[in-house]
Coordinates of C-alpha atoms and ligand atoms in Angstrom, one line a residue:
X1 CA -64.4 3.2 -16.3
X2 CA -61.4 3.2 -14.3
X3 CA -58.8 6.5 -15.3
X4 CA -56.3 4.2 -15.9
X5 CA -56.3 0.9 -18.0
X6 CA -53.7 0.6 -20.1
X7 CA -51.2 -2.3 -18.6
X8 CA -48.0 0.2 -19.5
X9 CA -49.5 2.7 -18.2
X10 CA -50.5 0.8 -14.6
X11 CA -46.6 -0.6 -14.5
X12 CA -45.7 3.1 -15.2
X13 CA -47.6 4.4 -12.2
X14 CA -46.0 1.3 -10.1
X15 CA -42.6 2.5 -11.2
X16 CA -43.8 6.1 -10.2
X17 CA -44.9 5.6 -7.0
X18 CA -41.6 6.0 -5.2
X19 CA -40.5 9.1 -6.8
X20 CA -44.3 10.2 -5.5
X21 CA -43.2 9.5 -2.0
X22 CA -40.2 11.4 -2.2
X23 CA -42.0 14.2 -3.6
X24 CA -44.7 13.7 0.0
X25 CA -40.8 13.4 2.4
X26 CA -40.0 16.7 0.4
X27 CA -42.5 18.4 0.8
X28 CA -43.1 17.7 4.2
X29 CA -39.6 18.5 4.6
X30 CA -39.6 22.1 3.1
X31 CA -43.0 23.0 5.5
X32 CA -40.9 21.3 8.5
X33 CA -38.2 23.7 7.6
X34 CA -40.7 26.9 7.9
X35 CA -42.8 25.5 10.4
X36 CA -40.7 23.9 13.7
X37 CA -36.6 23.4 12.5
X38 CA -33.9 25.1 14.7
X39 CA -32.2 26.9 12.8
X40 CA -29.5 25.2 13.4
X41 CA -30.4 22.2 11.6
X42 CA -30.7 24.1 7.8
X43 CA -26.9 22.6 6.6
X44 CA -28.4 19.5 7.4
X45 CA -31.6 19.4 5.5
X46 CA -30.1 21.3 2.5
X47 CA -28.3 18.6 2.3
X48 CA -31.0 16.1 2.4
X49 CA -33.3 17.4 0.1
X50 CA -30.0 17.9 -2.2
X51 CA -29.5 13.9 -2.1
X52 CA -33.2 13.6 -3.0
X53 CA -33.2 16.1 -5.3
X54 CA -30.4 13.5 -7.3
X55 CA -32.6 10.3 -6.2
X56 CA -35.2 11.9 -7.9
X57 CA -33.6 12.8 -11.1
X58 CA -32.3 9.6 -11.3
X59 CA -35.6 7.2 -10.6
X60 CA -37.3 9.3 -13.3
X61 CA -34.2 9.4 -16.1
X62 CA -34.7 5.2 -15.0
X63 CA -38.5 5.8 -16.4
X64 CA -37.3 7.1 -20.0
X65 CA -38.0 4.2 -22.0
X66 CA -41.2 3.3 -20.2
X67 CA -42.3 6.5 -21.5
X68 CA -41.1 6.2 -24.5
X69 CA -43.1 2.5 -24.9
X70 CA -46.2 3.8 -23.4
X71 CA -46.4 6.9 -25.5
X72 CA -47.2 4.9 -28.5
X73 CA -50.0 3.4 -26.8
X74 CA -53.1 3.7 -28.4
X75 CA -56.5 4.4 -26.8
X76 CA -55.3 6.4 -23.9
X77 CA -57.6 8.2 -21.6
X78 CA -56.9 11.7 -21.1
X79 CA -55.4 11.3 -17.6
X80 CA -53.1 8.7 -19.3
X81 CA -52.0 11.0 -22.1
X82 CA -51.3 13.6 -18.8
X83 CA -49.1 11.4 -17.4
X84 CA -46.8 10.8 -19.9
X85 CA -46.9 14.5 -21.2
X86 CA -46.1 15.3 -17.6
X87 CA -43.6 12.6 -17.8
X88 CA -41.9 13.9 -20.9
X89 CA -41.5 17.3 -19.5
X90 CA -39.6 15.6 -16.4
X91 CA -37.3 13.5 -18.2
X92 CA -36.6 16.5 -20.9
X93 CA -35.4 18.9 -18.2
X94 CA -33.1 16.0 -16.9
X95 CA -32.0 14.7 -20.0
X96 CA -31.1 18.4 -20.8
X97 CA -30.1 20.3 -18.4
X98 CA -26.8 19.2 -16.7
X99 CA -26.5 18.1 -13.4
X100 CA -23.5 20.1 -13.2
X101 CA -25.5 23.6 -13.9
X102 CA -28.0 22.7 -11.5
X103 CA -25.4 21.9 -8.3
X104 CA -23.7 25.0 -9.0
X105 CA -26.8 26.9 -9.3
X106 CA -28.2 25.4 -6.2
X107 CA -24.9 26.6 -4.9
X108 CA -25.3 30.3 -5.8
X109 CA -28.5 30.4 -4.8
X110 CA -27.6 29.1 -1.2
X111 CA -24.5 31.5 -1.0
X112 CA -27.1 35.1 -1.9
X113 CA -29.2 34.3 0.7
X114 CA -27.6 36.3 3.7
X115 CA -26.1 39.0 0.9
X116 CA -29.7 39.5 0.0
X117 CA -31.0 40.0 3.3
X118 CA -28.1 42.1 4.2
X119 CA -28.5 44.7 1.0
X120 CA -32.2 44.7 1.5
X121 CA -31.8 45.9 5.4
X122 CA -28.9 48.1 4.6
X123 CA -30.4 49.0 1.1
X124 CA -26.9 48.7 -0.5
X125 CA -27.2 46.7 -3.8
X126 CA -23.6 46.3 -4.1
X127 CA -23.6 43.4 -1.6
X128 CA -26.1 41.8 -3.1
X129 CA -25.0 42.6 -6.7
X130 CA -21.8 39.4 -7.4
X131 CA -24.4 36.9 -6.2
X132 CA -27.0 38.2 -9.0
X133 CA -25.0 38.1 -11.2
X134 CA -23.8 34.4 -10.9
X135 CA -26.8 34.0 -10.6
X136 CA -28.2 35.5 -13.7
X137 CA -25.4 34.0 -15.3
X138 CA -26.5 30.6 -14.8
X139 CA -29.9 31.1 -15.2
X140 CA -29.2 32.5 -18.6
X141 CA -27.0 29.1 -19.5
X142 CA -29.8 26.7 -18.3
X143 CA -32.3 28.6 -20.8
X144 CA -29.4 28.0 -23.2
X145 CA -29.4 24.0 -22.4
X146 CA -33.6 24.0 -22.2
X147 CA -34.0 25.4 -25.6
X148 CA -31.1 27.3 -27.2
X149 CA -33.6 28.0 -30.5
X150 CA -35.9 30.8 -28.7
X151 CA -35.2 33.6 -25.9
X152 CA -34.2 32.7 -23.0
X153 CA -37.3 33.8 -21.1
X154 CA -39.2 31.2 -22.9
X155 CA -37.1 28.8 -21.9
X156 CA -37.3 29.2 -18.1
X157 CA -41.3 30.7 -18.6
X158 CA -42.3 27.2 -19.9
X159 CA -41.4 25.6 -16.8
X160 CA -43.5 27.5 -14.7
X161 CA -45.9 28.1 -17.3
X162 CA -46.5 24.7 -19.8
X163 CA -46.9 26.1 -23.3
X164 CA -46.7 30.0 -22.4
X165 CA -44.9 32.0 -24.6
X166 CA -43.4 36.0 -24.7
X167 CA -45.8 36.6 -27.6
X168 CA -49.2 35.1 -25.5
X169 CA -47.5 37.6 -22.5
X170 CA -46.7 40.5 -24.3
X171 CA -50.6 40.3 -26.0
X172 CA -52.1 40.0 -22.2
X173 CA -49.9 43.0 -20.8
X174 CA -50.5 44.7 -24.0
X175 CA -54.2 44.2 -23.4
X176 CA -54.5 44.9 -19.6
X177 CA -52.4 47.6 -18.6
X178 CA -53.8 50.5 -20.7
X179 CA -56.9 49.2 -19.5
X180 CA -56.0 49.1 -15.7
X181 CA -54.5 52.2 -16.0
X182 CA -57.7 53.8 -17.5
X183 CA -59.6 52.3 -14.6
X184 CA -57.3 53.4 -11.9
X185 CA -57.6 56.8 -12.8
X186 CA -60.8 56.9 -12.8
X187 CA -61.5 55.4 -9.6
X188 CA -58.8 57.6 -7.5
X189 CA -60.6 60.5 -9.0
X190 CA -64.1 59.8 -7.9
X191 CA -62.8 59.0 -4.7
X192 CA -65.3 56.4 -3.4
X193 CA -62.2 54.2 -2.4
X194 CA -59.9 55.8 0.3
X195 CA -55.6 56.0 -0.7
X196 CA -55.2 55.9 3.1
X197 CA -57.2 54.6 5.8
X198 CA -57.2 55.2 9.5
X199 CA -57.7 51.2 10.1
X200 CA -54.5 50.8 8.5
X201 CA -52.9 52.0 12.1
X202 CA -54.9 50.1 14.0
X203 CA -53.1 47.6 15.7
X204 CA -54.7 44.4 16.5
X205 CA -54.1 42.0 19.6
X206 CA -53.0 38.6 17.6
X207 CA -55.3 35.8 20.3
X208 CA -58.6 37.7 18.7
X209 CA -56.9 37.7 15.1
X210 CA -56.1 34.0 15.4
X211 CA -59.7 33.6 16.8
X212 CA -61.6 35.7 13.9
X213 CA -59.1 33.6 11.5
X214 CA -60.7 29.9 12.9
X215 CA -64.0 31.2 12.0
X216 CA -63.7 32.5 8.9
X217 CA -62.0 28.8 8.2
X218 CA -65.1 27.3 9.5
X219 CA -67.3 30.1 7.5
X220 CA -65.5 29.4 4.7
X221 CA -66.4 25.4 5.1
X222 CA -62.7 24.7 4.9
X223 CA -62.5 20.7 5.9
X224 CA -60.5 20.9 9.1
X225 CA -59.7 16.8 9.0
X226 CA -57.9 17.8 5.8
X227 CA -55.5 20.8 6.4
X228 CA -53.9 22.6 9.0
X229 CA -53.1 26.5 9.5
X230 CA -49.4 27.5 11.2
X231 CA -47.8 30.7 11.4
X232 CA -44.8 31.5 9.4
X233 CA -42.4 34.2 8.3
X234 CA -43.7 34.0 4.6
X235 CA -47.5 32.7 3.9
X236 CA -47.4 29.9 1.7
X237 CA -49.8 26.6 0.9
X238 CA -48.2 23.3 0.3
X239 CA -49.7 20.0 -0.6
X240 CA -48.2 16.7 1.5
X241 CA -51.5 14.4 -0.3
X242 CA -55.0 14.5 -1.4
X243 CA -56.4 15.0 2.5
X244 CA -53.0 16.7 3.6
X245 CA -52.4 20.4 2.5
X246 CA -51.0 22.6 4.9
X247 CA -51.6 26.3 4.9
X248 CA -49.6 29.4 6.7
X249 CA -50.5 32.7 7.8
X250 CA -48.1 35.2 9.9
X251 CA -49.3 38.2 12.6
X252 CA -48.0 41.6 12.8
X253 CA -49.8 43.5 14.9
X254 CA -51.1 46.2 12.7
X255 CA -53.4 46.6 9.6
X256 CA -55.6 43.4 10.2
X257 CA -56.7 42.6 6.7
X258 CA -53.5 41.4 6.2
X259 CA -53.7 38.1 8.0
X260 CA -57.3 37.9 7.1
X261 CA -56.6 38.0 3.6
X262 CA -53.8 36.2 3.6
X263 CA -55.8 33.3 5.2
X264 CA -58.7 33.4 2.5
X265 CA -55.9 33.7 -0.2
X266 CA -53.7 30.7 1.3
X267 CA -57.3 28.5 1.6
X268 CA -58.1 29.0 -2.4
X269 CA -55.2 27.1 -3.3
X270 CA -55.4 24.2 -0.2
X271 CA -59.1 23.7 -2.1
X272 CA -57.4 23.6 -5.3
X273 CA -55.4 20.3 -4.1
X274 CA -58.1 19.1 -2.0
X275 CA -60.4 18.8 -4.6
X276 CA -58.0 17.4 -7.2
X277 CA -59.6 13.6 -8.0
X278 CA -58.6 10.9 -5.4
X279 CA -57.8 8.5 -8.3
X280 CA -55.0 10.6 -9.8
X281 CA -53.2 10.9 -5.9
X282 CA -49.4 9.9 -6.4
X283 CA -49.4 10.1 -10.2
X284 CA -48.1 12.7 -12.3
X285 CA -50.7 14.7 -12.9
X286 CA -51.9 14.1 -9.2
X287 CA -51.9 18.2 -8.3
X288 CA -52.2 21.8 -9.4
X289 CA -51.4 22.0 -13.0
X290 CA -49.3 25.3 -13.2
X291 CA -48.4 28.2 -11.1
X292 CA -50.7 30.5 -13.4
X293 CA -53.9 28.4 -12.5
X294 CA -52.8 27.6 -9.2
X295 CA -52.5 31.6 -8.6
X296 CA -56.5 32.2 -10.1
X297 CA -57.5 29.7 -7.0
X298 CA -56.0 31.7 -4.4
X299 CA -56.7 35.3 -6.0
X300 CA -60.4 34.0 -6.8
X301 CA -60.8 33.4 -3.3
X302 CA -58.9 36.4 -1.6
X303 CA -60.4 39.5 -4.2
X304 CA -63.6 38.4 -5.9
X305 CA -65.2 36.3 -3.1
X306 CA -63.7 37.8 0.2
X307 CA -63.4 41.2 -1.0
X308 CA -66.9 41.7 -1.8
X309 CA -69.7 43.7 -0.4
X310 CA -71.5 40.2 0.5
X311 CA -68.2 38.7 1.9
X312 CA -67.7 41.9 3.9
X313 CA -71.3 41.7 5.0
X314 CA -70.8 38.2 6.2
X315 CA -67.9 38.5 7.8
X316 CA -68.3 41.9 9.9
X317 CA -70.0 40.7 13.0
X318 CA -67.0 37.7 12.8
X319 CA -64.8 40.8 12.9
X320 CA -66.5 43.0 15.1
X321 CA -67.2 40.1 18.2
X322 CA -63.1 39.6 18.7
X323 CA -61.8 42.9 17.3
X324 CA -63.3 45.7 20.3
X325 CA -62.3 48.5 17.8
X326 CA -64.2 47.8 15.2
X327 CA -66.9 49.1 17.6
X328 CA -66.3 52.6 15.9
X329 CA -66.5 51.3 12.5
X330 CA -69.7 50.5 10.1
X331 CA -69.6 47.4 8.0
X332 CA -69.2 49.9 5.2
X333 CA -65.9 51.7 6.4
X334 CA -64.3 48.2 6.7
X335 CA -65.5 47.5 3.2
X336 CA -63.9 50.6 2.3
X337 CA -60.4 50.0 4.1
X338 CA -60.5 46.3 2.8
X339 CA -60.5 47.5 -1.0
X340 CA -58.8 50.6 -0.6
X341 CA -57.0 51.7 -3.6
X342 CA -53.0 53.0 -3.5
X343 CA -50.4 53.1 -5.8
X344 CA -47.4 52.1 -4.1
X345 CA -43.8 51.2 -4.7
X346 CA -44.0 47.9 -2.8
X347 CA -45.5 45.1 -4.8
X348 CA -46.7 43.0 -2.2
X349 CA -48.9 46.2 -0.5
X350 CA -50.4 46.2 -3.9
X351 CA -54.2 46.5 -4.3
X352 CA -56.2 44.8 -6.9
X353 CA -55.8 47.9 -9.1
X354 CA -52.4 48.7 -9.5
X355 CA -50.8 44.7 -8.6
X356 CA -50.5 44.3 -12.1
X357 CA -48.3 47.2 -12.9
X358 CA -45.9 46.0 -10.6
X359 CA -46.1 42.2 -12.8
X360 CA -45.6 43.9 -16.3
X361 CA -42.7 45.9 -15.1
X362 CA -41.3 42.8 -13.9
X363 CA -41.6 41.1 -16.8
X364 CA -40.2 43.8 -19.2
X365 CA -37.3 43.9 -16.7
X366 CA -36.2 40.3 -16.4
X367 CA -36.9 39.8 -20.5
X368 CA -34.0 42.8 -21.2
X369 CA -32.1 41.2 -18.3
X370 CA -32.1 37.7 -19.6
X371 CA -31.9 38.7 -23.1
X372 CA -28.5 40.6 -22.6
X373 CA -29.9 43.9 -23.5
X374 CA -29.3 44.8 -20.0
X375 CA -27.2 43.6 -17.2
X376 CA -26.9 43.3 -13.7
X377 CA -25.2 46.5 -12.5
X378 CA -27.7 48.5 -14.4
X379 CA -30.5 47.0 -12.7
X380 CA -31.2 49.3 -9.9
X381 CA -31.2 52.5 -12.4
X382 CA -33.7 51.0 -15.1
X383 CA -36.1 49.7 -12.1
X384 CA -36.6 53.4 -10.9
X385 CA -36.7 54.8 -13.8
X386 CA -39.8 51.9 -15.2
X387 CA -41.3 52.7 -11.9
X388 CA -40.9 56.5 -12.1
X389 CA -42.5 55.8 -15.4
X390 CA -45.8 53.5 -13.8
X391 CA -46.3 55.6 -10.7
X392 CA -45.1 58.7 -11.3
X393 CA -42.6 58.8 -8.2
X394 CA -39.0 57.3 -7.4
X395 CA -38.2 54.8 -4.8
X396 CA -35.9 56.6 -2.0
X397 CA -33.8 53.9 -2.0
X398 CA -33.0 50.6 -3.7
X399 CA -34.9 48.3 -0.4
X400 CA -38.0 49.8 -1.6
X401 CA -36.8 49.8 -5.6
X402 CA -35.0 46.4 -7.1
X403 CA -34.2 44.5 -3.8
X404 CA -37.7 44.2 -2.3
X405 CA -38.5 40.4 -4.0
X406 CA -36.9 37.7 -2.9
X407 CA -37.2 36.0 -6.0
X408 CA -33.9 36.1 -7.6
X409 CA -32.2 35.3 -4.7
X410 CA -34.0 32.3 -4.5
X411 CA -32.9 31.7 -8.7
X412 CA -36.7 32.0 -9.4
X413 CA -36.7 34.2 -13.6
X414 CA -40.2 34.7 -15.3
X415 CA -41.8 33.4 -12.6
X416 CA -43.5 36.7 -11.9
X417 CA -46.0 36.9 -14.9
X418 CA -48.2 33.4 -13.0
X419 CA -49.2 36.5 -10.8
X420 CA -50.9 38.2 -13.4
X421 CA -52.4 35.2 -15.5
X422 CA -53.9 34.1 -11.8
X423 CA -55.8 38.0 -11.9
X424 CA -56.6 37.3 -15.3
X425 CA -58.1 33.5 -14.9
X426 CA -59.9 34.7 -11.7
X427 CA -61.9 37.1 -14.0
X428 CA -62.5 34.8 -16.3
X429 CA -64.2 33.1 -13.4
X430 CA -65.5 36.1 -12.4
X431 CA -67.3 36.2 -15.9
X432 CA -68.3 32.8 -16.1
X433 CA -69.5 32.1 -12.6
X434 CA -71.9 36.0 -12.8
X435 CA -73.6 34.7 -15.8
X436 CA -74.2 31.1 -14.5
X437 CA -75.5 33.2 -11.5
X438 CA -72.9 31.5 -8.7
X439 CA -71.6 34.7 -8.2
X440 CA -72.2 37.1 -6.1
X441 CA -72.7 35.2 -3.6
X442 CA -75.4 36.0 -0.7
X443 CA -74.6 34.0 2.0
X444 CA -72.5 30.7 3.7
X445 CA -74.9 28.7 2.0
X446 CA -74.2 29.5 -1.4
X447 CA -70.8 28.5 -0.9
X448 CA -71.2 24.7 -1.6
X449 CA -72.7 25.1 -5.6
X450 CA -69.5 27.7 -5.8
X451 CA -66.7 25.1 -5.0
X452 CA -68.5 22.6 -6.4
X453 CA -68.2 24.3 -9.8
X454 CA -64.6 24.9 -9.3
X455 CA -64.1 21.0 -8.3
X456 CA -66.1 19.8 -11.5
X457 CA -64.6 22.3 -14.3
X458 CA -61.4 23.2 -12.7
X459 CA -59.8 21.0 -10.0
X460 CA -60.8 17.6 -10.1
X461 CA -58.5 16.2 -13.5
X462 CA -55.3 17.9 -11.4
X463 CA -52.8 18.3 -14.1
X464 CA -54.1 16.0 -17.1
X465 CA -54.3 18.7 -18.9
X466 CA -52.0 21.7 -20.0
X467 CA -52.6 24.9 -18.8
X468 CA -54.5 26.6 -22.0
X469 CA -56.4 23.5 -23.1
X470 CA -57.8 23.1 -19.7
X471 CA -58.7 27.0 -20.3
X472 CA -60.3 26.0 -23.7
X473 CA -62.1 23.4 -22.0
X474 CA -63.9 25.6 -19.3
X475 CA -64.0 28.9 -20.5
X476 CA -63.6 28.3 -25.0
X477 CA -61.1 30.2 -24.8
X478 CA -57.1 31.0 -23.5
X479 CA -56.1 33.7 -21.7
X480 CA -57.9 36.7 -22.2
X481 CA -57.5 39.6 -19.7
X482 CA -61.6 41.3 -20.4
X483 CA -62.8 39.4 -17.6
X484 CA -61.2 40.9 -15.8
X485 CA -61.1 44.5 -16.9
X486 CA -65.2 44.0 -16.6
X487 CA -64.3 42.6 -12.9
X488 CA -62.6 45.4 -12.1
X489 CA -65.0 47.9 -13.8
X490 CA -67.8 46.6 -12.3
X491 CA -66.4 46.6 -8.8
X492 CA -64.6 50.2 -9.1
X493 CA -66.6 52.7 -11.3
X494 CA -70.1 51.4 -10.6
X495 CA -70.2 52.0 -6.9
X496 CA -74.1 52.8 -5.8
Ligands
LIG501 MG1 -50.2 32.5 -3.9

């Protein structure tokens, strides 16, 4: 039966299909802007994508009533109820928030930009500090407009995170982090898994690394019709259509699991997209449903599969034909320096152990900042002291304390937590996929069945459904963080 039957619901996706196109130009716009712009030519395409940005708002405001008719439909499949609950969410953020808020927001945001780079190199918050807190400011009045009945994080968490709420967050941190801690202490005091190893200074020549990179794409089975790899400052993964994600790694010269890791955790979500049903391409619900599930893809692929023993195993003589000093290393010391295990200040050097301390703290943070109980100027005090609190040791100065994310610069609040709920669904799979006996894997071959799965259970109805009830549907259950606590334990404290 085809997805989509209902006549209101085929003139809806008619009517869609241009505000689909602008979202291909946009995106092909932003990965343009990383990729090959001069920089020269950045006033230009903010302004652009600012005049689409308004196109956009104002094709899908045009849709309202459509939706409204085709909502009282009955008999729809479930990819038709997805796109008008999809649909709904779009028109309520336009009908609600005011254009107004969101220029001048889109304004601040601009304007921090160079501040923040500027107090991060010079480590002086007080350049940076004004443009937070316009920033904060308006972020805290768009909660306001979005739903002035709960706390504002709720507000802006929903629209990363359909459905999501404090409580569900504060239950998963609540959960997970007496748990990670137990686990972390444990494994630093056996000692199996090195704080510091002598790979890490290594410095690599970046022809071989791009070389290893193309064949762990081709190990990997990535199709290479379908996607392409570039290098940019910041990795990232961006869908232009069904058979056209692109995917971006970057090269510094030392500690070469970065790239490699970065690679394996940019291709989980390209597969994610990839494998998202051709019939649903330029609807709606045509892509990744949230950032949350989005982030399980990627951290799936980059800890449980390419961090294991068998990954390792496959990958070493990859390694060791284009990398000449890995000559002096066994397969088992580069398994060893792949998951070694740190506590640092600097979130993104964060291992599998201790990333979701930095996540929590986050989160407690931005909830007291968007709440009122704190405010701006206190900001770089209460993150030393929560961190003091986590690792036991102050940050030396405030580029490796409050100004090290970029995110609220860019205006991104409670965006932080899909980090965590992407570590917590990838144990779920990690669960799931053990007992069904897809995991661990052996070898390249077993690789097929494994993405398979994912396509079937996971990818293939994009975003027809929300976040937790396409949880419910593959694992019976929501969020729950024991996966991966018995991931983690597994992995960790049974080392033979
Ligand atoms: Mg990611």
């Amino acid at each position: 039966m085809a997805l989509f039957s209902n006549s209101l619901i085929v003139d809806l996706l008619a009517k869609y299909r241009p505000i689909a196109a602008m979202t291909y130009s946009s995106s092909l716009l932003g990965w343009d802007l990383e990729i090959n712009m001069p920089e020269a030519g950045a006033a230009a395409r903010g302004k652009a994508q600012a005049e689409l940005e308004l196109l956009r708002q104002k094709m899908t405001l045009d849709l309202a009533e459509l939706v409204e008719k085709a909502e009282k439909q009955e008999k729809l499949s479930d990819a038709e109820k997805g796109i008008i609950r999809v649909l709904k969410r779009d028109l309520q953020f336009y009908q609600k928030v005011p254009p107004d808020l969101l220029e001048e927001l889109q304004k601040a945001i601009t304007e921090a930009a160079i501040p923040w780079r500027e107090a991060r190199e010079k480590s002086e918050f007080r350049i940076f500090q004004p443009h937070l807190e316009k920033i904060t400011e308006l972020k805290r009045k768009q909660a306001e407009h979005l739903d002035p009945s709960t706390h504002p994080y709720n507000a802006l968490l929903d629209l990363s995170e359909e459905g999501l709420t404090t409580s569900d967050l504060d239950k998963i941190f609540g959960e997970l982090i007496p748990e990670l801690k137990r686990i972390l202490v444990k494994t630093l005091a056996e000692g199996a898994f090195p704080e510091k190893h002598p790979l890490e200074d290594v410095d690599y020549d970046v022809p071989a690394m791009k070389q290893v990179n193309e064949k762990l794409l081709s190990l990997l089975g990535m199709p290479m019709n379908r996607f392409r790899l570039d290098v940019s400052t910041h990795p990232f993964s961006t869908r232009i259509a069904g058979d056209d994600v692109r995917i971006t790694t970057r090269y510094e010269p030392k500690n070469f699991k970065a790239p490699i890791y970065g690679l394996i955790h940019e291709c989980g979500h390209a597969l994610y997209e990839l494998q998202v049903d051709h019939e649903l391409d330029m609807t709606p619900v045509g892509g990744g449903v949230s950032s949350g599930v989005h982030e399980s893809q990627s951290r799936f692929w980059e800890n449980i599969v390419g961090r294991s023993r068998q990954f390792v195993s496959m990958s070493y003589p990859i390694l060791k034909r284009s990398l000449s000093f890995l000559s002096l290393y066994e397969e088992d010391q580069v398994y060893y320096y792949i998951n070694s295990v740190r506590p640092s200040l600097i979130r993104v050097e964060a291992d599998e152990l201790t990333y979701n301390f930095h996540i929590a703290m986050r989160y407690e943070l931005e909830k007291k900042l968007l709440g009122g109980t704190i405010n701006v100027p206190e900001l770089p005090t209460v993150w030393d002291d929560m961190i003091e609190e986590h690792f036991g040791k102050r940050p030396r100065n405030s580029a490796e304390g409050v100004l090290q994310d970029i995110h609220w610069s860019w205006g991104q609040y409670a965006t932080f937590p899909s980090y965590s709920l992407g570590n917590v669904v990838a144990g779920m799979l990690w669960n799931t996929l053990t007992e069904k006996q897809l995991l661990p894997i052996e070898g390249e071959e077993n690789l097929p069945a494994l993405k398979n799965w994912l396509a079937e259970n996971l990818h293939k109805p994009g975003a027809t459904y929300p976040p937790k009830e396409l949880l419910t549907r593959v694992f019976g259950r929501g969020y729950e963080p024991s996966g991966l606590v018995n991931y983690l334990e597994n992995k960790y404290l049974k080392v033979n």
